[in-house]
Amino acid sequence: GLVPLTDGHLRLDGTELDRTPPESRPVGVVFQDYLLFPHLTALDNVAFGPRCHGASKSEARAQAAVWLDRMGLTAHASAKPRRLSGGQAQRVALARALATHPRLLLLDEPLAALDARTRLDVRAQLRRHLADFEAVAVLVTHDPLDAMVLADHLVVVEEGQVVQQGTPADIARHPRTDYIAHLVGLNLYRGQADGHTVHVESGSTVTTTEQLTGPVFVAFPPSAVTLHRDRPTGSSARNLWRCEVAGLETHGDQIRVALGGELPLAADLTTVAAAELDLHTGAMVWATVKAAQTHAYPA
């Protein structure tokens, strides 16, 4: 009901929603910016949905009280939105959407407006409520962690096109684009497999434990990469590349090293290891990866 249809129909459980009055549609929506009614208390914001669906005022407020209790907000039932924190307001918005028992729940970047600590708490609570939700929920997010934690099935869209879909575990293990590989933290290459050797498009090769033929993807995590200032001897690693340090980025006690050269890749090292190697932009290093730490699969 927010955007008029110009063509086609919207159906849910066999019912055409475009021919159903808005107040009768079994759809709940949670927006990024909460969109609570500023003149209503938290209790009456949640009660608004049941009231629109025909419940009496007392029934609607009783249902709203139950939902606020589930959200841990009973003490804030009489507060108006301006007196609620961002996390509290978003939980009121979620309670308002769920109080109507929708068959479809739409979540539009529901955590984007929250600070990091609040997002962590609300994400955990949202996950619990979605696990108990017996209908369909559709979440739109640009945050890969939100997607991986909250979704059972992912649809990844790049430049307006669906590029991959599947379970979070499957997508994390078998990314099919550089964008997805970056989201899940993998080095990813496309190439031609000939037995245990993959000839990647950059002209280098990657040795794997899988034995395949034809077009494949091969991936490995940055944590699988070991760096050496001198060419290693006696190493059990089957993969060895000469690289140049293109950049370093600190993440807590880890350093992400961007490497260029015959096979561009990322490596994760501890700050101690990076200091011992005296890494800096432009430094030449050798990178090794064990074949057992790579994963190849058909393209």
Short mmCIF file of C-alpha atoms in Angstrom, two decimals:
data_model
loop_
_atom_site.label_atom_id
_atom_site.label_comp_id
_atom_site.label_asym_id
_atom_site.label_seq_id
_atom_site.Cartn_x
_atom_site.Cartn_y
_atom_site.Cartn_z
CA GLY A 1 0.00 0.00 0.00
CA LEU A 2 2.99 2.37 0.19
CA VAL A 3 3.68 2.38 -3.57
CA PRO A 4 0.78 2.06 -6.06
CA LEU A 5 0.96 -0.90 -8.44
CA THR A 6 1.47 -0.01 -12.09
CA ASP A 7 1.18 -3.56 -13.39
CA GLY A 8 0.68 -7.14 -12.22
CA HIS A 9 -0.66 -8.37 -8.89
CA LEU A 10 0.60 -9.12 -5.38
CA ARG A 11 -0.54 -12.44 -3.94
CA LEU A 12 0.02 -13.90 -0.49
CA ASP A 13 -1.31 -17.36 0.35
CA GLY A 14 -3.43 -17.14 -2.80
CA THR A 15 -5.03 -13.80 -1.85
CA GLU A 16 -4.55 -10.77 -4.10
CA LEU A 17 -3.32 -8.06 -1.75
CA ASP A 18 -3.90 -5.24 -4.24
CA ARG A 19 -7.63 -5.94 -3.92
CA THR A 20 -7.50 -6.18 -0.12
CA PRO A 21 -7.98 -3.04 2.03
CA PRO A 22 -4.71 -2.06 3.78
CA GLU A 23 -6.14 -2.71 7.23
CA SER A 24 -7.01 -6.29 6.19
CA ARG A 25 -3.66 -7.23 4.68
CA PRO A 26 -1.74 -9.80 6.77
CA VAL A 27 1.54 -7.93 6.36
CA GLY A 28 3.76 -6.38 9.03
CA VAL A 29 6.51 -3.86 8.27
CA VAL A 30 9.49 -2.70 10.33
CA PHE A 31 11.26 0.35 8.92
CA GLN A 32 14.84 1.52 9.40
CA ASP A 33 13.72 4.73 11.14
CA TYR A 34 11.08 3.08 13.38
CA LEU A 35 8.23 5.44 12.24
CA LEU A 36 6.43 5.23 15.56
CA PHE A 37 3.47 7.54 16.15
CA PRO A 38 5.05 10.38 18.19
CA HIS A 39 1.83 11.27 20.03
CA LEU A 40 1.17 7.70 21.24
CA THR A 41 2.82 5.78 24.07
CA ALA A 42 4.78 2.62 23.39
CA LEU A 43 1.74 0.60 24.52
CA ASP A 44 -0.65 2.41 22.19
CA ASN A 45 1.80 2.24 19.29
CA VAL A 46 1.78 -1.55 19.58
CA ALA A 47 -2.00 -1.64 20.17
CA PHE A 48 -2.59 0.33 16.95
CA GLY A 49 -2.27 -2.78 14.76
CA PRO A 50 -4.74 -4.99 16.62
CA ARG A 51 -7.17 -2.04 16.80
CA CYS A 52 -7.01 -1.68 13.00
CA HIS A 53 -7.77 -5.39 12.71
CA GLY A 54 -10.96 -5.09 14.73
CA ALA A 55 -9.88 -5.68 18.32
CA SER A 56 -11.51 -3.59 21.03
CA LYS A 57 -9.38 -1.00 22.80
CA SER A 58 -9.01 -3.16 25.90
CA GLU A 59 -8.20 -6.28 23.86
CA ALA A 60 -5.66 -4.40 21.74
CA ARG A 61 -3.93 -2.91 24.77
CA ALA A 62 -3.83 -6.32 26.47
CA GLN A 63 -2.18 -7.84 23.38
CA ALA A 64 0.24 -4.91 23.22
CA ALA A 65 1.20 -5.40 26.87
CA VAL A 66 2.06 -9.04 26.14
CA TRP A 67 4.30 -8.03 23.23
CA LEU A 68 6.05 -5.32 25.20
CA ASP A 69 6.73 -7.87 27.92
CA ARG A 70 8.24 -10.24 25.35
CA MET A 71 10.49 -7.39 24.20
CA GLY A 72 11.53 -6.55 27.75
CA LEU A 73 9.82 -3.15 27.55
CA THR A 74 7.07 -3.38 30.17
CA ALA A 75 8.68 -0.59 32.18
CA HIS A 76 8.50 1.70 29.13
CA ALA A 77 4.86 1.04 28.20
CA SER A 78 3.77 4.59 29.05
CA ALA A 79 6.76 6.29 27.40
CA LYS A 80 6.36 8.20 24.15
CA PRO A 81 8.89 7.63 21.34
CA ARG A 82 10.97 10.71 22.14
CA ARG A 83 11.79 9.20 25.55
CA LEU A 84 12.91 5.85 24.10
CA SER A 85 16.44 4.93 23.04
CA GLY A 86 17.03 3.76 19.47
CA GLY A 87 17.09 0.13 20.51
CA GLN A 88 13.92 0.48 22.57
CA ALA A 89 12.11 2.28 19.74
CA GLN A 90 13.09 -0.42 17.25
CA ARG A 91 11.81 -3.14 19.58
CA VAL A 92 8.50 -1.26 19.91
CA ALA A 93 8.32 -1.10 16.10
CA LEU A 94 8.97 -4.86 15.90
CA ALA A 95 6.32 -5.55 18.55
CA ARG A 96 3.83 -3.39 16.64
CA ALA A 97 4.46 -5.39 13.46
CA LEU A 98 4.21 -8.79 15.18
CA ALA A 99 1.13 -7.93 17.26
CA THR A 100 -1.09 -8.33 14.19
CA HIS A 101 0.15 -11.93 13.63
CA PRO A 102 1.15 -11.22 10.01
CA ARG A 103 1.62 -13.91 7.38
CA LEU A 104 4.43 -11.80 5.91
CA LEU A 105 6.88 -9.66 7.87
CA LEU A 106 8.94 -7.10 5.92
CA LEU A 107 12.08 -5.77 7.60
CA ASP A 108 13.72 -2.82 5.81
CA GLU A 109 17.25 -2.32 7.21
CA PRO A 110 15.83 -2.71 10.74
CA LEU A 111 19.21 -2.37 12.49
CA ALA A 112 20.89 0.24 10.30
CA ALA A 113 20.08 3.24 12.52
CA LEU A 114 21.43 1.63 15.71
CA ASP A 115 24.88 2.03 17.23
CA ALA A 116 27.18 -1.00 17.31
CA ARG A 117 26.41 -2.10 20.88
CA THR A 118 22.65 -1.64 20.54
CA ARG A 119 22.68 -3.39 17.18
CA LEU A 120 24.31 -6.42 18.78
CA ASP A 121 21.59 -6.66 21.45
CA VAL A 122 18.65 -6.01 19.10
CA ARG A 123 20.05 -8.45 16.49
CA ALA A 124 20.15 -11.22 19.10
CA GLN A 125 16.59 -10.46 20.20
CA LEU A 126 15.35 -10.22 16.61
CA ARG A 127 16.92 -13.59 15.87
CA ARG A 128 15.00 -15.18 18.75
CA HIS A 129 11.69 -13.69 17.61
CA LEU A 130 12.25 -14.71 13.98
CA ALA A 131 13.02 -18.27 15.13
CA ASP A 132 9.55 -18.38 16.74
CA PHE A 133 7.84 -16.61 13.82
CA GLU A 134 5.67 -19.15 11.99
CA ALA A 135 5.17 -17.21 8.76
CA VAL A 136 7.55 -15.64 6.21
CA ALA A 137 9.97 -12.82 6.98
CA VAL A 138 11.83 -10.88 4.27
CA LEU A 139 14.84 -8.88 5.45
CA VAL A 140 16.60 -6.24 3.34
CA THR A 141 20.08 -5.37 4.59
CA HIS A 142 23.49 -4.18 3.43
CA ASP A 143 25.14 -5.69 6.51
CA PRO A 144 26.51 -9.20 5.79
CA LEU A 145 26.51 -10.09 9.50
CA ASP A 146 22.79 -9.27 9.79
CA ALA A 147 22.13 -11.44 6.74
CA MET A 148 24.23 -14.38 7.94
CA VAL A 149 22.83 -14.33 11.49
CA LEU A 150 19.15 -13.66 10.76
CA ALA A 151 18.40 -15.43 7.47
CA ASP A 152 17.66 -19.06 6.62
CA HIS A 153 17.91 -18.34 2.89
CA LEU A 154 19.95 -15.57 1.26
CA VAL A 155 19.41 -13.80 -2.05
CA VAL A 156 22.44 -11.69 -3.00
CA VAL A 157 21.80 -8.78 -5.37
CA GLU A 158 24.59 -6.96 -7.21
CA GLU A 159 23.86 -4.03 -9.52
CA GLY A 160 20.19 -4.97 -9.66
CA GLN A 161 20.81 -8.62 -10.53
CA VAL A 162 20.47 -11.74 -8.39
CA VAL A 163 23.95 -13.31 -8.48
CA GLN A 164 23.57 -16.10 -5.92
CA GLN A 165 21.10 -17.58 -3.49
CA GLY A 166 21.16 -20.37 -0.93
CA THR A 167 21.67 -21.01 2.75
CA PRO A 168 24.17 -18.80 4.60
CA ALA A 169 26.48 -21.79 5.08
CA ASP A 170 26.40 -22.70 1.39
CA ILE A 171 27.05 -19.13 0.25
CA ALA A 172 29.88 -18.71 2.75
CA ARG A 173 31.50 -21.92 1.51
CA HIS A 174 30.80 -21.47 -2.22
CA PRO A 175 30.87 -17.74 -3.10
CA ARG A 176 30.40 -17.09 -6.81
CA THR A 177 31.47 -13.45 -7.12
CA ASP A 178 34.30 -11.30 -5.75
CA TYR A 179 31.72 -9.21 -3.88
CA ILE A 180 30.34 -12.22 -2.01
CA ALA A 181 33.83 -13.57 -1.32
CA HIS A 182 34.72 -10.20 0.20
CA LEU A 183 31.58 -10.26 2.35
CA VAL A 184 32.36 -13.69 3.77
CA GLY A 185 36.10 -13.02 4.03
CA LEU A 186 37.61 -15.34 1.39
CA ASN A 187 40.19 -15.09 -1.36
CA LEU A 188 38.33 -16.23 -4.49
CA TYR A 189 39.60 -17.03 -7.99
CA ARG A 190 38.05 -18.39 -11.15
CA GLY A 191 39.99 -20.69 -13.41
CA GLN A 192 40.30 -23.99 -15.26
CA ALA A 193 40.92 -27.14 -13.27
CA ASP A 194 43.16 -29.94 -14.50
CA GLY A 195 43.23 -32.55 -11.77
CA HIS A 196 44.56 -31.00 -8.58
CA THR A 197 45.80 -27.84 -10.34
CA VAL A 198 43.67 -24.78 -11.04
CA HIS A 199 44.97 -22.36 -13.67
CA VAL A 200 43.49 -19.04 -12.53
CA GLU A 201 42.72 -16.10 -14.79
CA SER A 202 45.71 -14.06 -13.52
CA GLY A 203 48.02 -16.67 -15.05
CA SER A 204 49.07 -18.27 -11.77
CA THR A 205 48.11 -21.70 -10.44
CA VAL A 206 46.56 -22.98 -7.22
CA THR A 207 47.00 -26.57 -6.04
CA THR A 208 44.00 -28.12 -4.29
CA THR A 209 43.09 -31.44 -2.71
CA GLU A 210 40.00 -31.70 -4.93
CA GLN A 211 40.45 -33.32 -8.34
CA LEU A 212 38.30 -31.50 -10.90
CA THR A 213 38.16 -30.71 -14.60
CA GLY A 214 36.86 -27.61 -16.36
CA PRO A 215 35.71 -24.20 -15.08
CA VAL A 216 35.95 -23.89 -11.29
CA PHE A 217 36.16 -21.47 -8.41
CA VAL A 218 38.91 -21.90 -5.84
CA ALA A 219 38.84 -20.17 -2.46
CA PHE A 220 40.77 -19.98 0.79
CA PRO A 221 40.58 -17.73 3.87
CA PRO A 222 43.17 -15.01 4.57
CA SER A 223 44.05 -16.89 7.76
CA ALA A 224 45.35 -19.78 5.61
CA VAL A 225 48.10 -17.60 4.14
CA THR A 226 51.59 -17.67 5.68
CA LEU A 227 54.08 -14.95 4.73
CA HIS A 228 57.88 -15.20 4.54
CA ARG A 229 60.51 -12.56 3.76
CA ASP A 230 62.78 -15.20 2.19
CA ARG A 231 61.75 -18.03 -0.10
CA PRO A 232 60.85 -20.90 2.26
CA THR A 233 62.64 -24.22 2.01
CA GLY A 234 61.31 -27.50 3.29
CA SER A 235 57.74 -26.17 3.55
CA SER A 236 54.89 -28.68 3.23
CA ALA A 237 52.70 -26.04 1.56
CA ARG A 238 51.94 -26.88 -2.08
CA ASN A 239 51.23 -23.27 -3.06
CA LEU A 240 53.95 -20.62 -3.22
CA TRP A 241 53.69 -17.14 -4.75
CA ARG A 242 55.92 -14.07 -4.89
CA CYS A 243 53.96 -11.03 -3.72
CA GLU A 244 54.30 -7.33 -2.97
CA VAL A 245 52.66 -5.76 0.07
CA ALA A 246 50.05 -3.32 -1.26
CA GLY A 247 48.56 -2.25 2.06
CA LEU A 248 48.07 -3.08 5.74
CA GLU A 249 44.94 -2.64 7.86
CA THR A 250 44.72 -3.27 11.59
CA HIS A 251 41.70 -5.09 13.07
CA GLY A 252 42.22 -5.46 16.82
CA ASP A 253 45.19 -7.80 17.29
CA GLN A 254 45.08 -8.87 13.64
CA ILE A 255 46.52 -7.19 10.55
CA ARG A 256 44.94 -7.71 7.13
CA VAL A 257 47.70 -7.58 4.50
CA ALA A 258 46.69 -6.80 0.91
CA LEU A 259 49.11 -8.43 -1.53
CA GLY A 260 49.70 -7.85 -5.22
CA GLY A 261 51.81 -9.80 -7.65
CA GLU A 262 51.33 -13.02 -9.55
CA LEU A 263 48.25 -13.85 -7.44
CA PRO A 264 46.57 -10.89 -5.67
CA LEU A 265 45.34 -12.02 -2.26
CA ALA A 266 44.70 -11.04 1.35
CA ALA A 267 46.48 -12.49 4.37
CA ASP A 268 45.68 -12.20 8.09
CA LEU A 269 48.57 -12.03 10.54
CA THR A 270 48.94 -11.21 14.20
CA THR A 271 50.51 -7.85 14.97
CA VAL A 272 53.51 -9.72 16.42
CA ALA A 273 54.04 -11.73 13.22
CA ALA A 274 53.70 -8.60 11.09
CA ALA A 275 56.28 -6.79 13.22
CA GLU A 276 58.72 -9.72 13.00
CA LEU A 277 58.42 -9.68 9.20
CA ASP A 278 58.91 -5.88 9.14
CA LEU A 279 56.00 -5.55 6.72
CA HIS A 280 55.39 -2.25 4.96
CA THR A 281 53.89 -1.12 1.69
CA GLY A 282 56.17 -2.16 -1.16
CA ALA A 283 57.90 -4.96 0.75
CA MET A 284 58.44 -8.17 -1.23
CA VAL A 285 57.34 -11.41 0.44
CA TRP A 286 56.60 -15.03 -0.32
CA ALA A 287 53.10 -16.34 0.40
CA THR A 288 52.32 -20.00 1.03
CA VAL A 289 49.01 -21.85 1.40
CA LYS A 290 48.56 -25.56 2.04
CA ALA A 291 46.47 -27.40 -0.54
CA ALA A 292 44.28 -28.76 2.27
CA GLN A 293 43.27 -25.20 3.18
CA THR A 294 41.92 -24.43 -0.29
CA HIS A 295 38.50 -25.37 -1.58
CA ALA A 296 37.67 -25.82 -5.27
CA TYR A 297 34.18 -26.27 -6.71
CA PRO A 298 32.55 -26.14 -10.17
CA ALA A 299 31.89 -22.66 -11.58
#
